[in-house]
Coordinates of C-alpha atoms in Angstrom, one line a residue:
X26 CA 114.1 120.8 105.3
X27 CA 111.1 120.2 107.5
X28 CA 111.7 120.0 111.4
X29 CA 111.0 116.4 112.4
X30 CA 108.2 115.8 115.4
X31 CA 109.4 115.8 118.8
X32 CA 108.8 112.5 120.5
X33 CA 105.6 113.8 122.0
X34 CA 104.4 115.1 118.6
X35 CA 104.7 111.4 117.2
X36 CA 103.6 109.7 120.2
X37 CA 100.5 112.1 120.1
X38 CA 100.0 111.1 116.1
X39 CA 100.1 107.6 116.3
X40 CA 97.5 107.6 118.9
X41 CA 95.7 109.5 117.0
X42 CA 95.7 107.1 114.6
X43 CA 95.1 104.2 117.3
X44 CA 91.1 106.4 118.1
X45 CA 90.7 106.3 115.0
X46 CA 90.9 102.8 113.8
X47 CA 89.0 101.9 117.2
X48 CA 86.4 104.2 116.1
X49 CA 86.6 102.2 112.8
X50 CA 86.0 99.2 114.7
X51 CA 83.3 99.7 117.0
X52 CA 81.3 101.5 114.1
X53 CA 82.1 98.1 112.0
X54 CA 80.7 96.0 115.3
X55 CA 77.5 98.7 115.4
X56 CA 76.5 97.2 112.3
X57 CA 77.0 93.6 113.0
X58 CA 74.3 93.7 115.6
X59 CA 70.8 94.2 114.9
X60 CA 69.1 97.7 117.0
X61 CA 66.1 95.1 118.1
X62 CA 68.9 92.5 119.7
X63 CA 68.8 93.7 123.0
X64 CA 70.9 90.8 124.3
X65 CA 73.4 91.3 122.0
X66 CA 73.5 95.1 122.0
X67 CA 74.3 95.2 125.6
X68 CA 77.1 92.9 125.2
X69 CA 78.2 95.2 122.5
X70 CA 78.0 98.2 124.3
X71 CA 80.2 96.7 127.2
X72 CA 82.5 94.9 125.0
X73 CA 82.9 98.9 123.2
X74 CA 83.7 100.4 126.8
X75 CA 86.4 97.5 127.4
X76 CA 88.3 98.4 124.6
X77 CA 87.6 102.0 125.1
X78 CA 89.3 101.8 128.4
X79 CA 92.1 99.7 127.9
X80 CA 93.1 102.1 124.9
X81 CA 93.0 105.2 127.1
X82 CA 94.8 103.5 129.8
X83 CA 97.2 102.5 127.3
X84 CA 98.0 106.1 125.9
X85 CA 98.0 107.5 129.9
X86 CA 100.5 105.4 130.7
X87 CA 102.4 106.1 127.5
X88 CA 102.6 109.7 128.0
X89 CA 103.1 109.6 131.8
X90 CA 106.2 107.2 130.5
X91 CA 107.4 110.5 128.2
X92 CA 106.6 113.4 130.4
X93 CA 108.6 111.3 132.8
X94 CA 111.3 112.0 129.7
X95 CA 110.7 115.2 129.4
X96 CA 111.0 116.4 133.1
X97 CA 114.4 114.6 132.5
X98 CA 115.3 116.6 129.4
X99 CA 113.6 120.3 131.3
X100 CA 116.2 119.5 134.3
X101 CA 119.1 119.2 132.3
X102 CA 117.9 122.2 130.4
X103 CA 117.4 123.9 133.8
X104 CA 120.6 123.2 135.2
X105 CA 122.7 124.3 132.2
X106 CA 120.3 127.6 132.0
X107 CA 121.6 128.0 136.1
X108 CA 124.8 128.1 135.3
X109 CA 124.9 130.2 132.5
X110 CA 123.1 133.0 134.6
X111 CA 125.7 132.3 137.5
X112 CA 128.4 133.0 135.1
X113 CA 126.5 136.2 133.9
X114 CA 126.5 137.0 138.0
X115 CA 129.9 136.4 137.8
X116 CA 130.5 139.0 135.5
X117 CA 128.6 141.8 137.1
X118 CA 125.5 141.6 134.4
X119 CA 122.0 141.4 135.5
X120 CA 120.5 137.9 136.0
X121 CA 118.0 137.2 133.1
X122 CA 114.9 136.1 133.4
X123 CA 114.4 132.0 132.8
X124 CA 114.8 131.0 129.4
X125 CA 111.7 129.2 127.9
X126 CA 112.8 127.2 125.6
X127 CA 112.2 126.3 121.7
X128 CA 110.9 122.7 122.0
X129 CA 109.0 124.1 125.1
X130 CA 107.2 126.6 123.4
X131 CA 106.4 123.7 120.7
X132 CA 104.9 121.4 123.0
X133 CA 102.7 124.4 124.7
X134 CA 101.7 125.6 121.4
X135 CA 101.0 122.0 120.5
X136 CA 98.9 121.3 123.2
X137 CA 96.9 123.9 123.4
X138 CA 95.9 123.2 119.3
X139 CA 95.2 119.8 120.3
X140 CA 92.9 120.7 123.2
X141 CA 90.9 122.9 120.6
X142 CA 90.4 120.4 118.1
X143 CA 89.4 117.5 121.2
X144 CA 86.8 120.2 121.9
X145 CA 85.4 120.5 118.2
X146 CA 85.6 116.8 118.1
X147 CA 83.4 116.3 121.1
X148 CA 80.7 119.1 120.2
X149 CA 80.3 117.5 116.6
X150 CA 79.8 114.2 118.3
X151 CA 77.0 115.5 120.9
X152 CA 75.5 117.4 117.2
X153 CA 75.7 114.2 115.3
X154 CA 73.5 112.5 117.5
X155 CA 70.7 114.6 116.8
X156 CA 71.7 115.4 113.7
X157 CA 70.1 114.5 110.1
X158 CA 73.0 111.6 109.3
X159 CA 72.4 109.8 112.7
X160 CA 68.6 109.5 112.4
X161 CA 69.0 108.6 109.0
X162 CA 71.4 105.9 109.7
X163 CA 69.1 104.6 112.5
X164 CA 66.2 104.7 110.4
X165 CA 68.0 102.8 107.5
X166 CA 69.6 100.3 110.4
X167 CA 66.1 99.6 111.7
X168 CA 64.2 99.2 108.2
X169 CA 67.2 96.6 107.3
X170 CA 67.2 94.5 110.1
X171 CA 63.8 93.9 109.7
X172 CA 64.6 92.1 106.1
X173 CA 67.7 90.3 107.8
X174 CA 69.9 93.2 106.5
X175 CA 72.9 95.2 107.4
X176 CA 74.6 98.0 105.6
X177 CA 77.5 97.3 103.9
X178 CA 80.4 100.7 104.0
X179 CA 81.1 101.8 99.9
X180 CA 83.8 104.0 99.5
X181 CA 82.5 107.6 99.0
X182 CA 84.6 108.2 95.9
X183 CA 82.1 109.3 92.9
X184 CA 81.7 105.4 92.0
X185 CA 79.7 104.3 95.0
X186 CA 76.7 103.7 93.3
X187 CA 78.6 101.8 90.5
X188 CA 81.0 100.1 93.6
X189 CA 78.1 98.6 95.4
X190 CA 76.3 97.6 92.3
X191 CA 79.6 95.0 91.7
X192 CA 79.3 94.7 95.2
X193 CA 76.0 92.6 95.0
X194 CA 76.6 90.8 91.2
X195 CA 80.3 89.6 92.9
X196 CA 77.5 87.5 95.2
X197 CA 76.5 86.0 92.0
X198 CA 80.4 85.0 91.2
X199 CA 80.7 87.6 88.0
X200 CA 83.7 89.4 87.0
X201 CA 81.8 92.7 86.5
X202 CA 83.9 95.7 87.9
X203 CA 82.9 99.2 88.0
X204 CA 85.3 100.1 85.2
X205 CA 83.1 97.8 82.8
X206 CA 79.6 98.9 84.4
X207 CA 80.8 103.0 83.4
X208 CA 81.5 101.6 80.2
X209 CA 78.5 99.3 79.6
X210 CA 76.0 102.2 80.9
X211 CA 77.7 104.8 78.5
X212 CA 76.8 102.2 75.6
X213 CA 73.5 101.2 77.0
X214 CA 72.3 104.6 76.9
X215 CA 73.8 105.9 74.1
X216 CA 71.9 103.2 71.8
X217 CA 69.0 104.0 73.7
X218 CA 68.8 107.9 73.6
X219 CA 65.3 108.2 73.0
X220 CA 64.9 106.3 76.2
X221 CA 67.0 108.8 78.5
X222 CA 67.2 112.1 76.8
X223 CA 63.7 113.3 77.5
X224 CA 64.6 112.8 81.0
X225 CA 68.0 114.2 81.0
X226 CA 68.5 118.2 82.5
X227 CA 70.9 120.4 83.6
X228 CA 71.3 120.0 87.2
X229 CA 72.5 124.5 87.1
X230 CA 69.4 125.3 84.6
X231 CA 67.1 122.6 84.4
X232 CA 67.1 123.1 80.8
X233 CA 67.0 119.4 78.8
X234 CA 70.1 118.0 77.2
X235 CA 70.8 118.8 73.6
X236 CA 72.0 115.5 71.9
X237 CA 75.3 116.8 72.3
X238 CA 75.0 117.4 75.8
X239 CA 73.7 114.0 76.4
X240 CA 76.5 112.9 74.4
X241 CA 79.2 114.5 76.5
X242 CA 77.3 112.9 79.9
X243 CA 77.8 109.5 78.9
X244 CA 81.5 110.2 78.2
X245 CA 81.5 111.6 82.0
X246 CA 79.7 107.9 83.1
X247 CA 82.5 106.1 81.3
X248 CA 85.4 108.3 82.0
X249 CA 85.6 110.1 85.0
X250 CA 84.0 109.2 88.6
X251 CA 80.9 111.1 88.0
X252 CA 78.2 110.0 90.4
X253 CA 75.3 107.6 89.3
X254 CA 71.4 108.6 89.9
X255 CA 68.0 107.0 88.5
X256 CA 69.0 107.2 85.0
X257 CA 72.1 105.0 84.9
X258 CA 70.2 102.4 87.7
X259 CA 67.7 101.9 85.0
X260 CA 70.1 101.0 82.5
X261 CA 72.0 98.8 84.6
X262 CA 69.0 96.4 85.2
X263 CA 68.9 96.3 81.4
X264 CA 72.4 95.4 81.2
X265 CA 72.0 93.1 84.3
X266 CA 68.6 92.1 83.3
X267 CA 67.7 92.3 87.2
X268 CA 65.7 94.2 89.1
X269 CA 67.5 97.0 91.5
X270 CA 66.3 97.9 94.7
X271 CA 67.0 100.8 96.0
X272 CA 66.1 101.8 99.8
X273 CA 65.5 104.8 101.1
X274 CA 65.2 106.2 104.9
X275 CA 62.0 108.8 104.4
X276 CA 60.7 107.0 101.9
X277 CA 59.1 103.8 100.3
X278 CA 61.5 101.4 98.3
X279 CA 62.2 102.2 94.3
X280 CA 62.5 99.4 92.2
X281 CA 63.7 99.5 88.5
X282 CA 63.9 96.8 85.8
X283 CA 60.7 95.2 88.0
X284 CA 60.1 93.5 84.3
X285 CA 62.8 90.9 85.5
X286 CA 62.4 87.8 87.6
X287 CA 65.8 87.3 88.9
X288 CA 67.2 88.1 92.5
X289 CA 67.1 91.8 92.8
X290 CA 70.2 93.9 93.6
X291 CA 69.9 95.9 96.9
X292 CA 71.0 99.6 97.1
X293 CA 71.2 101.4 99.8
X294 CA 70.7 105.6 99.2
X295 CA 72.1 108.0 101.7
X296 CA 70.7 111.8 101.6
X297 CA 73.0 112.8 104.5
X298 CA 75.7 109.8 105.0
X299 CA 78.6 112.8 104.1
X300 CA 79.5 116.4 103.6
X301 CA 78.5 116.2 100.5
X302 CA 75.6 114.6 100.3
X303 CA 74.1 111.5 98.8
X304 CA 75.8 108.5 98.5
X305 CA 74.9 104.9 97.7
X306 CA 76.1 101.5 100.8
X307 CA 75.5 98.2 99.3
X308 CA 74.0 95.8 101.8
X309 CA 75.0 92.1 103.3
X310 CA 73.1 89.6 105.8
X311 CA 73.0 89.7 109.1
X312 CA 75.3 88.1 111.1
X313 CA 73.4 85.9 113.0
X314 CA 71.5 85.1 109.5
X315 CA 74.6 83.8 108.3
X316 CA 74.6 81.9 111.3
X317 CA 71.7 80.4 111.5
X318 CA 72.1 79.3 107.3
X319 CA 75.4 77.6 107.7

């Protein structure tokens, strides 16, 4: 059976967990707030350090209230290690040397991991802000705002494309989901092989699909979470009949299904937004757009 944590083990884990869905937070008010407000970004920035501070002087006081604890707990410990050597005394044996004990060693061991991975932490942070995600992210933020824009977070779970696709038609009030856009792709391009073979490879050898290859990606689209590229968008403004939009930081805007008149659907493509690579946001007015509308 598994040990359970020591109180400063779960104190340490929840608040944890408490940086973590501030972190949440304050990315999630980043993005309500346009980079050219500068009225509104300084607010934001001191309404971010409030909350900063009264969360870290929350968990101080929390753990100066349990190493309070603890001292209790290493006196009693102390005391009952004292007389234990006094009886040893007692019997003519040498006087050992102080006992460190099992939940000690725990918490030093603990502490020491959790120092190391506050340190990693902080030097990814300082890397991230010259790194490729952030300047992407600012670049995307900036070209946005300038259309009354925000990104709107997918989940990065091999249907983002297809996620913030019914993202933007649920605007529209339709009952398309993602399990239905896999399935009407698969069909769309099976009846239309001619269309998309030719410009179907290999991603390992580069080598175009046989029929049967082509046949067992579109059993991939429908079935399994495989991610979504140029092919599938253009099908989807078929089956949509609407344009897609799709935005890029380095890079002009794509557009397929331009044939069609209706409101476009906004993508929002991501070369660096995780570990492993690109990944499609959907996107959502502005707050202060909404504003001004209502």
């Amino acid at each position: 059976m598994e040990e359970p944590d020591s109180p400063e083990e779960a104190l340490q884990r929840r608040q944890r967990k408490e940086k973590k869905e501030l972190q949440a937070k304050i990315q999630s008010m980043k993005n309500a707030v346009a980079k050219n407000d500068k009225k509104k970004r300084k607010q934001l920035s001191e309404d971010i350090t409030k909350l900063e501070a009264e969360l870290d002087e929350r968990h101080t006081e929390e753990l100066k209230q349990l190493s309070g604890k603890d001292l209790e707990q290493t006196q009693v410990e102390s005391a009952a290690n004292d007389i234990e050597n006094l009886n040893l005394d007692s019997t003519g044996l040498t006087n050992p040397q102080p006992r460190v004990t099992k939940a000690q060693k725990r918490r030093e061991k603990k502490a020491a991991l959790e120092k190391e991975r506050d340190e990693r932490i902080a030097e990814a942070e300082i890397e991230n802000l010259s790194g490729a995600r952030h300047l992407e992210s600012q670049q995307l933020s900036l070209i946005l705002a300038a259309r009354k824009l925000c990104i709107k977070q997918i989940a990065s779970d091999g249907h983002c494309m297809y996620r913030a696709v019914e993202d933007q038609v649920k605007e529209q009030e339709s009952d398309w989901t993602v399990s239905t856009l896999r399935r009407q792709t698969a069909e769309y391009m099976r009846k239309h092989i001619s269309d998309f073979l030719p410009f179907s490879t290999n991603p390992k050898t580069g080598d175009m699909y046989t029929p049967e290859a082509f046949e067992k990606y579109c059993d991939d689209i429908e079935n399994t979470p495989a991610w979504g590229g140029q092919l599938e968008l253009r099908a989807l403004s078929h089956i949509l009949k609407t344009p897609i939009e799709v935005v890029q930081a380095d890079s002009a805007p794509i557009v397929v299904g331009e044939e069609y008149s209706s409101k476009p659907i906004i993508l929002v493509y991501m070369r660096h937004a995780y570990g492993l690579g690109e990944h499609y946001n959907s996107v959502e007015q502005l707050k202060d757009t909404v504003a001004e509308n209502s």
